Amino acid sequence: MEHFTLLLAIVIATALVFDFTNGFHDTANAMATTISTGALKPKTAVAMSAVLNLVGAFLSVEVAKTISGGLINESGIRTEVIFAALVGAIIWNLFTWLLGLPSSSSHALFGGLIGATLMSVGTSGVNGGVVITKVLIPALAAPLVAGLAAMLATRLTYRVSGRTDEKATAKGFRAGQIASAGLVSLAHGTNDAQKTMGVITLALVTGGVLSPGSNPPLWVIVSAGTAIALGTYLGGWRIIKTMGTGLTDLRPQQGFAAQTSAATVILASSHLGFSLSTTQSCSGAVMGAGLGRKDGVVRWSTATRMFIAWGLTLPAAGLVAAGAEFLTGHGTWGVTVVAVLLVAVSGAIWLASRRRPVDHTNVTGADVVPVNAGVDAGVSGVTVMGLGSVDAATAGLTTTIPAPVALPNPPAVAGESARTATV
């Protein structure tokens, strides 16, 4: 077995950076509905999700095996190919995070691996059967199954709780949401953290450190779980805002149904070794829960943007990775150029995000906007930014009308009776 090289160390570090972006990109999967319904405070929610992501990383390695020994052929793959694949995945993750779109980190990684491999060795390096059965079919089925399950669960939930007090019911379902959100976080750790484990294991195999078919070493499991947990704790607030309030307006009953359905689909897929997108599963569940309520709606303009991002993820990440692999194929200077470009693009995206920052203080969209004094009392239909058209009394608007100044009595006019002033 060969010793670690500088390139291999760079690839492992880049893989952990991808894992970190996967964490904050996918925090919304578990906690968006919990935050939007008020079941948990934003910072508490992401802390809980981070811990359970770390725990979930130790529960299984089936998905890691799919990536390290199934998606692409290990023989003939250079370590530079893994590096180029990770560059494509990271850039797509950051770009969609900037736009607040819940795209799939998993498919970004798969697209990167496929694009870089095609550029390096051609079609012989990609296992088409595995791509179809364990990537494309789950990508189509997961959001549909999770959405249908969430819609049915929402209708059942409202039917069961229809005769009880709404406030008491909502309180109970908020507690249920916390449990179901924890289950989603645990499921996310068992699925998404393993993807980085698989990539690092694949890099170790291509570098000659591990033999083909090896399971991820313990230090790989620990480092991948820690990286995704740290990313989760930072919170992908932009995507949480889209998932929690941009797709539909959720009530606690719907949030519970959505999270439980998504967790069931994700855990089942992890057990079977299907590396599906947790983002697509959770997004489908949220839309299904929105349609399951009698007066619920789905904002299809936001959903359409999200669908487009899903469709572009594999080819876009693949194209970036193929370009990166073209450069890395020229030797050390090519690897250096790709690394510099990755840092520069990442920095530019971060600076762009600072123009309109989203964090735990405004992630629910309930920003407090001051209302100018002097609104006439008793006027209805006042338009308040962030609230829409509301009645002044309902919005809690009050005004104080100063008492009129007493004026001297004017001289009485003969034959004219006193009149009462009407305001």
PDB file of C-alpha atoms in Angstrom, residues 51-347:
ATOM      1  CA  VAL A  51     -26.208  15.988  16.917  1.00  0.00           C
ATOM      2  CA  LEU A  52     -28.533  13.466  15.305  1.00  0.00           C
ATOM      3  CA  ASN A  53     -26.754  13.775  11.940  1.00  0.00           C
ATOM      4  CA  LEU A  54     -23.555  12.783  13.707  1.00  0.00           C
ATOM      5  CA  VAL A  55     -25.235   9.803  15.372  1.00  0.00           C
ATOM      6  CA  GLY A  56     -26.818   8.690  12.106  1.00  0.00           C
ATOM      7  CA  ALA A  57     -23.435   8.588  10.375  1.00  0.00           C
ATOM      8  CA  PHE A  58     -22.473   5.552  12.476  1.00  0.00           C
ATOM      9  CA  LEU A  59     -25.587   3.463  11.824  1.00  0.00           C
ATOM     10  CA  SER A  60     -24.879   2.077   8.347  1.00  0.00           C
ATOM     11  CA  VAL A  61     -22.346   1.971   5.484  1.00  0.00           C
ATOM     12  CA  GLU A  62     -24.578   0.556   2.719  1.00  0.00           C
ATOM     13  CA  VAL A  63     -24.855   3.865   0.836  1.00  0.00           C
ATOM     14  CA  ALA A  64     -21.099   4.407   1.142  1.00  0.00           C
ATOM     15  CA  LYS A  65     -20.536   1.030  -0.544  1.00  0.00           C
ATOM     16  CA  THR A  66     -22.826   2.056  -3.415  1.00  0.00           C
ATOM     17  CA  ILE A  67     -20.643   5.096  -4.122  1.00  0.00           C
ATOM     18  CA  SER A  68     -17.184   3.663  -3.436  1.00  0.00           C
ATOM     19  CA  GLY A  69     -17.710   0.405  -5.285  1.00  0.00           C
ATOM     20  CA  GLY A  70     -20.728   0.675  -7.537  1.00  0.00           C
ATOM     21  CA  LEU A  71     -21.358   4.003  -9.262  1.00  0.00           C
ATOM     22  CA  ILE A  72     -18.056   4.152 -11.145  1.00  0.00           C
ATOM     23  CA  ASN A  73     -15.361   1.577 -11.866  1.00  0.00           C
ATOM     24  CA  GLU A  74     -12.491   1.972  -9.432  1.00  0.00           C
ATOM     25  CA  SER A  75      -9.878   0.570 -11.808  1.00  0.00           C
ATOM     26  CA  GLY A  76      -8.212   3.215 -13.919  1.00  0.00           C
ATOM     27  CA  ILE A  77      -9.642   6.148 -11.945  1.00  0.00           C
ATOM     28  CA  ARG A  78      -7.040   8.653 -10.827  1.00  0.00           C
ATOM     29  CA  THR A  79      -7.235  10.614  -7.574  1.00  0.00           C
ATOM     30  CA  GLU A  80      -7.530  13.832  -9.604  1.00  0.00           C
ATOM     31  CA  VAL A  81     -10.889  12.585 -10.916  1.00  0.00           C
ATOM     32  CA  ILE A  82     -12.304  12.510  -7.376  1.00  0.00           C
ATOM     33  CA  PHE A  83     -11.005  16.025  -6.768  1.00  0.00           C
ATOM     34  CA  ALA A  84     -12.640  17.348  -9.947  1.00  0.00           C
ATOM     35  CA  ALA A  85     -15.933  15.648  -9.035  1.00  0.00           C
ATOM     36  CA  LEU A  86     -15.951  17.311  -5.617  1.00  0.00           C
ATOM     37  CA  VAL A  87     -15.260  20.719  -7.146  1.00  0.00           C
ATOM     38  CA  GLY A  88     -18.312  20.398  -9.392  1.00  0.00           C
ATOM     39  CA  ALA A  89     -20.510  19.307  -6.478  1.00  0.00           C
ATOM     40  CA  ILE A  90     -19.346  22.079  -4.125  1.00  0.00           C
ATOM     41  CA  ILE A  91     -19.853  24.880  -6.657  1.00  0.00           C
ATOM     42  CA  TRP A  92     -23.372  23.677  -7.506  1.00  0.00           C
ATOM     43  CA  ASN A  93     -24.230  23.352  -3.805  1.00  0.00           C
ATOM     44  CA  LEU A  94     -23.099  26.906  -3.088  1.00  0.00           C
ATOM     45  CA  PHE A  95     -24.849  28.341  -6.153  1.00  0.00           C
ATOM     46  CA  THR A  96     -28.217  26.788  -5.302  1.00  0.00           C
ATOM     47  CA  TRP A  97     -27.773  27.795  -1.636  1.00  0.00           C
ATOM     48  CA  LEU A  98     -27.303  31.401  -2.773  1.00  0.00           C
ATOM     49  CA  LEU A  99     -30.603  31.191  -4.666  1.00  0.00           C
ATOM     50  CA  GLY A 100     -32.322  29.509  -1.720  1.00  0.00           C
ATOM     51  CA  LEU A 101     -33.220  26.464  -3.831  1.00  0.00           C
ATOM     52  CA  PRO A 102     -33.391  23.056  -2.109  1.00  0.00           C
ATOM     53  CA  SER A 103     -31.524  21.100  -4.780  1.00  0.00           C
ATOM     54  CA  SER A 104     -29.941  17.720  -4.155  1.00  0.00           C
ATOM     55  CA  SER A 105     -26.427  17.576  -2.727  1.00  0.00           C
ATOM     56  CA  SER A 106     -26.458  13.868  -3.518  1.00  0.00           C
ATOM     57  CA  HIS A 107     -27.145  14.407  -7.199  1.00  0.00           C
ATOM     58  CA  ALA A 108     -24.537  17.168  -7.311  1.00  0.00           C
ATOM     59  CA  LEU A 109     -22.001  14.640  -6.068  1.00  0.00           C
ATOM     60  CA  PHE A 110     -23.181  11.945  -8.476  1.00  0.00           C
ATOM     61  CA  GLY A 111     -23.143  14.392 -11.369  1.00  0.00           C
ATOM     62  CA  GLY A 112     -19.627  15.441 -10.461  1.00  0.00           C
ATOM     63  CA  LEU A 113     -18.383  11.858 -10.289  1.00  0.00           C
ATOM     64  CA  ILE A 114     -20.027  10.930 -13.599  1.00  0.00           C
ATOM     65  CA  GLY A 115     -18.828  14.068 -15.420  1.00  0.00           C
ATOM     66  CA  ALA A 116     -15.232  13.796 -14.208  1.00  0.00           C
ATOM     67  CA  THR A 117     -15.098  10.065 -14.964  1.00  0.00           C
ATOM     68  CA  LEU A 118     -16.465  10.523 -18.480  1.00  0.00           C
ATOM     69  CA  MET A 119     -13.856  13.203 -19.143  1.00  0.00           C
ATOM     70  CA  SER A 120     -11.079  10.998 -17.764  1.00  0.00           C
ATOM     71  CA  VAL A 121     -11.740   7.468 -19.105  1.00  0.00           C
ATOM     72  CA  GLY A 122     -14.987   7.679 -21.083  1.00  0.00           C
ATOM     73  CA  THR A 123     -18.197   5.716 -20.758  1.00  0.00           C
ATOM     74  CA  SER A 124     -16.415   2.541 -19.653  1.00  0.00           C
ATOM     75  CA  GLY A 125     -15.746   4.138 -16.272  1.00  0.00           C
ATOM     76  CA  VAL A 126     -19.433   4.591 -15.368  1.00  0.00           C
ATOM     77  CA  ASN A 127     -21.728   1.729 -14.365  1.00  0.00           C
ATOM     78  CA  GLY A 128     -24.861   2.687 -16.256  1.00  0.00           C
ATOM     79  CA  GLY A 129     -27.015   0.055 -14.574  1.00  0.00           C
ATOM     80  CA  VAL A 130     -26.194   1.360 -11.099  1.00  0.00           C
ATOM     81  CA  VAL A 131     -26.860   4.939 -12.213  1.00  0.00           C
ATOM     82  CA  ILE A 132     -30.325   3.975 -13.441  1.00  0.00           C
ATOM     83  CA  THR A 133     -31.402   1.646 -10.624  1.00  0.00           C
ATOM     84  CA  LYS A 134     -29.862   3.385  -7.617  1.00  0.00           C
ATOM     85  CA  VAL A 135     -29.792   7.052  -8.689  1.00  0.00           C
ATOM     86  CA  LEU A 136     -32.292   7.967 -11.433  1.00  0.00           C
ATOM     87  CA  ILE A 137     -35.217   5.732 -10.442  1.00  0.00           C
ATOM     88  CA  PRO A 138     -35.020   6.714  -6.744  1.00  0.00           C
ATOM     89  CA  ALA A 139     -34.746  10.360  -7.840  1.00  0.00           C
ATOM     90  CA  LEU A 140     -38.093  10.106  -9.609  1.00  0.00           C
ATOM     91  CA  ALA A 141     -39.804   7.833  -7.102  1.00  0.00           C
ATOM     92  CA  ALA A 142     -38.721   9.368  -3.792  1.00  0.00           C
ATOM     93  CA  PRO A 143     -40.506  12.764  -4.007  1.00  0.00           C
ATOM     94  CA  LEU A 144     -43.629  11.132  -5.441  1.00  0.00           C
ATOM     95  CA  VAL A 145     -43.801   8.440  -2.760  1.00  0.00           C
ATOM     96  CA  ALA A 146     -43.009  10.868   0.061  1.00  0.00           C
ATOM     97  CA  GLY A 147     -45.488  13.420  -1.303  1.00  0.00           C
ATOM     98  CA  LEU A 148     -48.317  10.918  -1.647  1.00  0.00           C
ATOM     99  CA  ALA A 149     -47.632   9.500   1.821  1.00  0.00           C
ATOM    100  CA  ALA A 150     -47.584  12.992   3.346  1.00  0.00           C
ATOM    101  CA  MET A 151     -50.823  13.990   1.616  1.00  0.00           C
ATOM    102  CA  LEU A 152     -52.641  10.897   2.865  1.00  0.00           C
ATOM    103  CA  ALA A 153     -51.139  11.262   6.343  1.00  0.00           C
ATOM    104  CA  THR A 154     -52.238  14.897   6.495  1.00  0.00           C
ATOM    105  CA  ARG A 155     -55.816  14.058   5.528  1.00  0.00           C
ATOM    106  CA  LEU A 156     -55.909  11.228   8.058  1.00  0.00           C
ATOM    107  CA  THR A 157     -54.484  13.478  10.748  1.00  0.00           C
ATOM    108  CA  TYR A 158     -57.097  16.175  10.206  1.00  0.00           C
ATOM    109  CA  ARG A 159     -59.874  13.593  10.138  1.00  0.00           C
ATOM    110  CA  VAL A 160     -58.755  12.034  13.426  1.00  0.00           C
ATOM    111  CA  SER A 161     -58.230  15.375  15.176  1.00  0.00           C
ATOM    112  CA  GLY A 162     -61.184  17.171  13.577  1.00  0.00           C
ATOM    113  CA  ARG A 163     -63.425  16.928  16.655  1.00  0.00           C
ATOM    114  CA  THR A 164     -60.858  18.047  19.219  1.00  0.00           C
ATOM    115  CA  ASP A 165     -59.849  21.523  20.326  1.00  0.00           C
ATOM    116  CA  GLU A 166     -57.617  23.028  17.642  1.00  0.00           C
ATOM    117  CA  LYS A 167     -55.189  24.746  20.030  1.00  0.00           C
ATOM    118  CA  ALA A 168     -54.701  21.631  22.134  1.00  0.00           C
ATOM    119  CA  THR A 169     -54.272  19.527  18.998  1.00  0.00           C
ATOM    120  CA  ALA A 170     -51.697  21.917  17.542  1.00  0.00           C
ATOM    121  CA  LYS A 171     -49.689  21.759  20.767  1.00  0.00           C
ATOM    122  CA  GLY A 172     -49.630  17.973  20.643  1.00  0.00           C
ATOM    123  CA  PHE A 173     -48.571  17.892  17.012  1.00  0.00           C
ATOM    124  CA  ARG A 174     -45.779  20.373  17.696  1.00  0.00           C
ATOM    125  CA  ALA A 175     -44.387  17.873  20.185  1.00  0.00           C
ATOM    126  CA  GLY A 176     -44.777  15.168  17.549  1.00  0.00           C
ATOM    127  CA  GLN A 177     -42.940  17.378  15.064  1.00  0.00           C
ATOM    128  CA  ILE A 178     -39.912  17.538  17.324  1.00  0.00           C
ATOM    129  CA  ALA A 179     -39.752  13.742  17.421  1.00  0.00           C
ATOM    130  CA  SER A 180     -40.291  13.374  13.671  1.00  0.00           C
ATOM    131  CA  ALA A 181     -37.702  16.094  12.926  1.00  0.00           C
ATOM    132  CA  GLY A 182     -35.216  14.154  15.012  1.00  0.00           C
ATOM    133  CA  LEU A 183     -36.018  11.059  12.982  1.00  0.00           C
ATOM    134  CA  VAL A 184     -35.404  12.933   9.721  1.00  0.00           C
ATOM    135  CA  SER A 185     -32.061  14.217  11.041  1.00  0.00           C
ATOM    136  CA  LEU A 186     -31.050  10.705  12.032  1.00  0.00           C
ATOM    137  CA  ALA A 187     -32.085   9.426   8.614  1.00  0.00           C
ATOM    138  CA  HIS A 188     -30.136  12.226   6.921  1.00  0.00           C
ATOM    139  CA  GLY A 189     -27.001  11.170   8.773  1.00  0.00           C
ATOM    140  CA  THR A 190     -27.427   7.558   7.688  1.00  0.00           C
ATOM    141  CA  ASN A 191     -27.802   8.585   4.043  1.00  0.00           C
ATOM    142  CA  ASP A 192     -25.936  11.793   3.244  1.00  0.00           C
ATOM    143  CA  ALA A 193     -22.926  11.501   5.569  1.00  0.00           C
ATOM    144  CA  GLN A 194     -22.218   8.125   3.980  1.00  0.00           C
ATOM    145  CA  LYS A 195     -21.881   9.696   0.555  1.00  0.00           C
ATOM    146  CA  THR A 196     -18.790  11.567   1.653  1.00  0.00           C
ATOM    147  CA  MET A 197     -17.512   8.410   3.364  1.00  0.00           C
ATOM    148  CA  GLY A 198     -17.886   6.630   0.040  1.00  0.00           C
ATOM    149  CA  VAL A 199     -16.018   9.355  -1.840  1.00  0.00           C
ATOM    150  CA  ILE A 200     -13.124   9.393   0.641  1.00  0.00           C
ATOM    151  CA  THR A 201     -12.963   5.587   0.547  1.00  0.00           C
ATOM    152  CA  LEU A 202     -12.914   5.731  -3.245  1.00  0.00           C
ATOM    153  CA  ALA A 203     -10.054   8.250  -3.103  1.00  0.00           C
ATOM    154  CA  LEU A 204      -8.134   5.996  -0.712  1.00  0.00           C
ATOM    155  CA  VAL A 205      -8.617   3.075  -3.114  1.00  0.00           C
ATOM    156  CA  THR A 206      -7.436   5.064  -6.132  1.00  0.00           C
ATOM    157  CA  GLY A 207      -4.442   6.261  -4.104  1.00  0.00           C
ATOM    158  CA  GLY A 208      -3.498   2.702  -3.190  1.00  0.00           C
ATOM    159  CA  VAL A 209      -4.087   3.134   0.544  1.00  0.00           C
ATOM    160  CA  LEU A 210      -7.054   0.724   0.640  1.00  0.00           C
ATOM    161  CA  SER A 211      -7.820  -2.343  -1.422  1.00  0.00           C
ATOM    162  CA  PRO A 212     -10.901  -2.289  -3.706  1.00  0.00           C
ATOM    163  CA  GLY A 213     -14.137  -3.209  -1.969  1.00  0.00           C
ATOM    164  CA  SER A 214     -12.985  -2.026   1.456  1.00  0.00           C
ATOM    165  CA  ASN A 215     -15.394  -0.550   3.971  1.00  0.00           C
ATOM    166  CA  PRO A 216     -14.806   3.034   5.179  1.00  0.00           C
ATOM    167  CA  PRO A 217     -12.252   3.125   8.010  1.00  0.00           C
ATOM    168  CA  LEU A 218     -13.392   4.409  11.396  1.00  0.00           C
ATOM    169  CA  TRP A 219     -11.540   7.726  11.036  1.00  0.00           C
ATOM    170  CA  VAL A 220     -13.378   8.338   7.762  1.00  0.00           C
ATOM    171  CA  ILE A 221     -16.753   7.719   9.434  1.00  0.00           C
ATOM    172  CA  VAL A 222     -15.890  10.039  12.334  1.00  0.00           C
ATOM    173  CA  SER A 223     -14.562  12.859  10.151  1.00  0.00           C
ATOM    174  CA  ALA A 224     -17.478  12.697   7.681  1.00  0.00           C
ATOM    175  CA  GLY A 225     -20.052  12.647  10.488  1.00  0.00           C
ATOM    176  CA  THR A 226     -18.376  15.585  12.231  1.00  0.00           C
ATOM    177  CA  ALA A 227     -18.166  17.682   9.045  1.00  0.00           C
ATOM    178  CA  ILE A 228     -21.837  17.247   8.148  1.00  0.00           C
ATOM    179  CA  ALA A 229     -22.853  17.948  11.754  1.00  0.00           C
ATOM    180  CA  LEU A 230     -20.894  21.220  11.807  1.00  0.00           C
ATOM    181  CA  GLY A 231     -22.462  22.292   8.524  1.00  0.00           C
ATOM    182  CA  THR A 232     -25.901  21.420   9.852  1.00  0.00           C
ATOM    183  CA  TYR A 233     -25.363  23.481  13.000  1.00  0.00           C
ATOM    184  CA  LEU A 234     -24.533  26.594  10.975  1.00  0.00           C
ATOM    185  CA  GLY A 235     -27.939  26.212   9.334  1.00  0.00           C
ATOM    186  CA  GLY A 236     -28.728  26.778   5.673  1.00  0.00           C
ATOM    187  CA  TRP A 237     -31.122  29.584   6.524  1.00  0.00           C
ATOM    188  CA  ARG A 238     -31.857  30.556   2.926  1.00  0.00           C
ATOM    189  CA  ILE A 239     -33.119  27.091   2.048  1.00  0.00           C
ATOM    190  CA  ILE A 240     -34.909  26.717   5.382  1.00  0.00           C
ATOM    191  CA  LYS A 241     -36.857  29.861   4.496  1.00  0.00           C
ATOM    192  CA  THR A 242     -37.847  28.426   1.105  1.00  0.00           C
ATOM    193  CA  MET A 243     -38.844  25.025   2.488  1.00  0.00           C
ATOM    194  CA  GLY A 244     -40.603  26.390   5.573  1.00  0.00           C
ATOM    195  CA  THR A 245     -42.560  29.316   4.137  1.00  0.00           C
ATOM    196  CA  GLY A 246     -41.891  29.498   0.395  1.00  0.00           C
ATOM    197  CA  LEU A 247     -43.546  26.281  -0.798  1.00  0.00           C
ATOM    198  CA  THR A 248     -46.691  26.275   1.317  1.00  0.00           C
ATOM    199  CA  ASP A 249     -48.100  27.482   4.640  1.00  0.00           C
ATOM    200  CA  LEU A 250     -47.792  24.626   7.100  1.00  0.00           C
ATOM    201  CA  ARG A 251     -49.645  23.964  10.318  1.00  0.00           C
ATOM    202  CA  PRO A 252     -48.314  21.613  13.006  1.00  0.00           C
ATOM    203  CA  GLN A 253     -50.458  18.701  11.776  1.00  0.00           C
ATOM    204  CA  GLN A 254     -49.013  19.052   8.286  1.00  0.00           C
ATOM    205  CA  GLY A 255     -45.458  19.440   9.540  1.00  0.00           C
ATOM    206  CA  PHE A 256     -45.750  16.229  11.542  1.00  0.00           C
ATOM    207  CA  ALA A 257     -47.183  14.318   8.572  1.00  0.00           C
ATOM    208  CA  ALA A 258     -44.513  15.645   6.178  1.00  0.00           C
ATOM    209  CA  GLN A 259     -41.552  14.839   8.399  1.00  0.00           C
ATOM    210  CA  THR A 260     -42.770  11.385   9.362  1.00  0.00           C
ATOM    211  CA  SER A 261     -43.379  10.442   5.724  1.00  0.00           C
ATOM    212  CA  ALA A 262     -39.991  11.744   4.588  1.00  0.00           C
ATOM    213  CA  ALA A 263     -38.126   9.973   7.403  1.00  0.00           C
ATOM    214  CA  THR A 264     -39.793   6.666   6.541  1.00  0.00           C
ATOM    215  CA  VAL A 265     -38.773   6.930   2.881  1.00  0.00           C
ATOM    216  CA  ILE A 266     -35.177   7.945   3.690  1.00  0.00           C
ATOM    217  CA  LEU A 267     -34.597   5.221   6.294  1.00  0.00           C
ATOM    218  CA  ALA A 268     -36.031   2.570   3.985  1.00  0.00           C
ATOM    219  CA  SER A 269     -33.748   3.670   1.153  1.00  0.00           C
ATOM    220  CA  SER A 270     -30.679   3.683   3.413  1.00  0.00           C
ATOM    221  CA  HIS A 271     -31.446   0.120   4.468  1.00  0.00           C
ATOM    222  CA  LEU A 272     -31.688  -0.943   0.811  1.00  0.00           C
ATOM    223  CA  GLY A 273     -28.560   0.977  -0.219  1.00  0.00           C
ATOM    224  CA  PHE A 274     -30.456   3.421  -2.445  1.00  0.00           C
ATOM    225  CA  SER A 275     -28.608   6.727  -2.408  1.00  0.00           C
ATOM    226  CA  LEU A 276     -31.650   8.921  -2.935  1.00  0.00           C
ATOM    227  CA  SER A 277     -31.911  12.641  -2.418  1.00  0.00           C
ATOM    228  CA  THR A 278     -33.092  13.538   1.071  1.00  0.00           C
ATOM    229  CA  THR A 279     -33.850  17.018  -0.275  1.00  0.00           C
ATOM    230  CA  GLN A 280     -36.239  15.711  -2.906  1.00  0.00           C
ATOM    231  CA  SER A 281     -37.900  13.375  -0.408  1.00  0.00           C
ATOM    232  CA  CYS A 282     -38.494  16.151   2.122  1.00  0.00           C
ATOM    233  CA  SER A 283     -39.566  18.693  -0.509  1.00  0.00           C
ATOM    234  CA  GLY A 284     -42.051  16.213  -1.956  1.00  0.00           C
ATOM    235  CA  ALA A 285     -43.398  15.533   1.533  1.00  0.00           C
ATOM    236  CA  VAL A 286     -43.856  19.251   2.215  1.00  0.00           C
ATOM    237  CA  MET A 287     -45.809  19.726  -1.022  1.00  0.00           C
ATOM    238  CA  GLY A 288     -47.891  16.638  -0.295  1.00  0.00           C
ATOM    239  CA  ALA A 289     -48.721  17.969   3.159  1.00  0.00           C
ATOM    240  CA  GLY A 290     -49.699  21.297   1.610  1.00  0.00           C
ATOM    241  CA  LEU A 291     -52.127  19.573  -0.757  1.00  0.00           C
ATOM    242  CA  GLY A 292     -53.463  17.346   2.007  1.00  0.00           C
ATOM    243  CA  ARG A 293     -55.081  20.176   3.964  1.00  0.00           C
ATOM    244  CA  LYS A 294     -58.549  21.158   2.756  1.00  0.00           C
ATOM    245  CA  ASP A 295     -57.712  24.835   2.217  1.00  0.00           C
ATOM    246  CA  GLY A 296     -53.979  24.255   1.713  1.00  0.00           C
ATOM    247  CA  VAL A 297     -52.097  25.545  -1.307  1.00  0.00           C
ATOM    248  CA  VAL A 298     -48.728  24.978  -2.926  1.00  0.00           C
ATOM    249  CA  ARG A 299     -46.864  27.934  -4.413  1.00  0.00           C
ATOM    250  CA  TRP A 300     -46.203  26.397  -7.797  1.00  0.00           C
ATOM    251  CA  SER A 301     -43.956  29.250  -8.952  1.00  0.00           C
ATOM    252  CA  THR A 302     -41.468  28.329  -6.218  1.00  0.00           C
ATOM    253  CA  ALA A 303     -41.997  24.622  -6.852  1.00  0.00           C
ATOM    254  CA  THR A 304     -41.299  25.090 -10.572  1.00  0.00           C
ATOM    255  CA  ARG A 305     -37.977  26.818  -9.855  1.00  0.00           C
ATOM    256  CA  MET A 306     -37.132  23.939  -7.553  1.00  0.00           C
ATOM    257  CA  PHE A 307     -38.029  21.318 -10.177  1.00  0.00           C
ATOM    258  CA  ILE A 308     -35.809  23.074 -12.721  1.00  0.00           C
ATOM    259  CA  ALA A 309     -32.923  23.037 -10.241  1.00  0.00           C
ATOM    260  CA  TRP A 310     -33.469  19.313  -9.670  1.00  0.00           C
ATOM    261  CA  GLY A 311     -33.322  18.631 -13.395  1.00  0.00           C
ATOM    262  CA  LEU A 312     -30.175  20.697 -13.880  1.00  0.00           C
ATOM    263  CA  THR A 313     -28.238  19.322 -10.910  1.00  0.00           C
ATOM    264  CA  LEU A 314     -26.745  16.190 -12.471  1.00  0.00           C
ATOM    265  CA  PRO A 315     -25.721  17.761 -15.822  1.00  0.00           C
ATOM    266  CA  ALA A 316     -24.595  21.098 -14.338  1.00  0.00           C
ATOM    267  CA  ALA A 317     -22.376  19.559 -11.659  1.00  0.00           C
ATOM    268  CA  GLY A 318     -21.148  17.083 -14.270  1.00  0.00           C
ATOM    269  CA  LEU A 319     -20.138  19.826 -16.697  1.00  0.00           C
ATOM    270  CA  VAL A 320     -18.233  21.759 -14.023  1.00  0.00           C
ATOM    271  CA  ALA A 321     -16.508  18.559 -12.896  1.00  0.00           C
ATOM    272  CA  ALA A 322     -15.620  17.642 -16.480  1.00  0.00           C
ATOM    273  CA  GLY A 323     -14.034  21.067 -16.970  1.00  0.00           C
ATOM    274  CA  ALA A 324     -12.134  20.684 -13.715  1.00  0.00           C
ATOM    275  CA  GLU A 325     -10.933  17.222 -14.751  1.00  0.00           C
ATOM    276  CA  PHE A 326      -9.752  18.608 -18.092  1.00  0.00           C
ATOM    277  CA  LEU A 327      -7.492  21.022 -16.187  1.00  0.00           C
ATOM    278  CA  THR A 328      -6.301  18.530 -13.568  1.00  0.00           C
ATOM    279  CA  GLY A 329      -5.309  16.164 -16.383  1.00  0.00           C
ATOM    280  CA  HIS A 330      -2.483  18.594 -17.246  1.00  0.00           C
ATOM    281  CA  GLY A 331      -0.616  17.880 -14.042  1.00  0.00           C
ATOM    282  CA  THR A 332       0.239  19.842 -10.917  1.00  0.00           C
ATOM    283  CA  TRP A 333      -0.386  23.265 -12.419  1.00  0.00           C
ATOM    284  CA  GLY A 334      -3.862  22.164 -13.491  1.00  0.00           C
ATOM    285  CA  VAL A 335      -4.727  20.957  -9.983  1.00  0.00           C
ATOM    286  CA  THR A 336      -3.464  24.253  -8.592  1.00  0.00           C
ATOM    287  CA  VAL A 337      -5.577  26.287 -11.006  1.00  0.00           C
ATOM    288  CA  VAL A 338      -8.707  24.283 -10.137  1.00  0.00           C
ATOM    289  CA  ALA A 339      -8.071  24.739  -6.407  1.00  0.00           C
ATOM    290  CA  VAL A 340      -7.622  28.497  -6.833  1.00  0.00           C
ATOM    291  CA  LEU A 341     -10.785  28.739  -8.943  1.00  0.00           C
ATOM    292  CA  LEU A 342     -12.746  26.788  -6.308  1.00  0.00           C
ATOM    293  CA  VAL A 343     -11.674  29.175  -3.569  1.00  0.00           C
ATOM    294  CA  ALA A 344     -12.363  32.238  -5.737  1.00  0.00           C
ATOM    295  CA  VAL A 345     -15.837  31.119  -6.827  1.00  0.00           C
ATOM    296  CA  SER A 346     -16.764  30.094  -3.290  1.00  0.00           C
ATOM    297  CA  GLY A 347     -15.640  33.455  -1.959  1.00  0.00           C
TER     298      GLY A 347
END
